[in-house]
Amino acid sequence: MDNRSIVALDFDDADQVIRIVNELSDLVSWFKVGKQLFTSTGPRIVEQLREAGKSVFLDLG
């Protein structure tokens, strides 16, 4: 099945984000990193998601 859902990671805690991504890993491949998360973690969170094989929608607007 081709899942086109994007999960918004609207948190500022990287540990919480990683837990959620791991829980949804088999169901979702796209995750949105917004301004709140990017500001609190910097580009490292995007790198971690990409290293985990996830696609990232970076929304800093």
CSV table of C-alpha atoms in Angstrom, one decimal:
chain,number,residue,atom,x,y,z
A,1,MET,CA,0.0,0.0,0.0
A,2,ASP,CA,1.3,3.4,-0.9
A,3,ASN,CA,0.9,5.6,2.2
A,4,ARG,CA,1.0,9.3,1.3
A,5,SER,CA,0.4,10.5,4.8
A,6,ILE,CA,2.7,13.1,6.4
A,7,VAL,CA,3.0,13.2,10.2
A,8,ALA,CA,3.6,16.6,11.6
A,9,LEU,CA,6.3,16.5,14.3
A,10,ASP,CA,5.1,19.7,16.1
A,11,PHE,CA,7.1,19.2,19.3
A,12,ASP,CA,10.3,20.7,20.6
A,13,ASP,CA,11.7,17.6,22.4
A,14,ALA,CA,13.9,15.5,20.1
A,15,ASP,CA,13.6,12.4,22.3
A,16,GLN,CA,9.8,12.5,22.0
A,17,VAL,CA,10.1,12.9,18.3
A,18,ILE,CA,12.4,9.9,17.9
A,19,ARG,CA,10.0,7.8,20.0
A,20,ILE,CA,7.0,8.8,17.8
A,21,VAL,CA,9.0,8.2,14.6
A,22,ASN,CA,10.0,4.7,15.8
A,23,GLU,CA,6.4,3.8,16.8
A,24,LEU,CA,5.1,4.9,13.3
A,25,SER,CA,8.1,3.6,11.4
A,26,ASP,CA,6.2,0.8,9.6
A,27,LEU,CA,3.2,3.0,8.8
A,28,VAL,CA,4.6,6.3,7.7
A,29,SER,CA,7.6,7.4,5.7
A,30,TRP,CA,7.1,11.1,5.5
A,31,PHE,CA,7.4,13.5,8.5
A,32,LYS,CA,7.1,17.2,8.7
A,33,VAL,CA,9.6,19.2,10.7
A,34,GLY,CA,8.3,22.6,11.5
A,35,LYS,CA,9.8,25.8,12.9
A,36,GLN,CA,9.2,24.8,16.5
A,37,LEU,CA,11.2,21.5,16.2
A,38,PHE,CA,13.9,22.9,13.9
A,39,THR,CA,14.5,25.9,16.2
A,40,SER,CA,14.9,23.7,19.3
A,41,THR,CA,17.0,20.9,17.7
A,42,GLY,CA,18.6,22.5,14.6
A,43,PRO,CA,19.4,20.5,11.5
A,44,ARG,CA,20.4,17.4,13.4
A,45,ILE,CA,16.8,16.2,13.7
A,46,VAL,CA,16.5,16.3,9.9
A,47,GLU,CA,19.8,14.3,9.6
A,48,GLN,CA,18.5,11.7,12.1
A,49,LEU,CA,15.2,11.3,10.2
A,50,ARG,CA,17.1,10.9,6.9
A,51,GLU,CA,19.5,8.4,8.5
A,52,ALA,CA,16.5,6.4,9.6
A,53,GLY,CA,15.4,6.3,6.0
A,54,LYS,CA,12.5,8.7,6.4
A,55,SER,CA,11.5,11.5,4.0
A,56,VAL,CA,11.3,15.0,5.5
A,57,PHE,CA,9.1,17.9,4.6
A,58,LEU,CA,10.9,20.9,6.2
A,59,ASP,CA,8.3,23.7,6.8
A,60,LEU,CA,10.0,26.8,8.3
A,61,GLY,CA,7.4,29.3,7.1
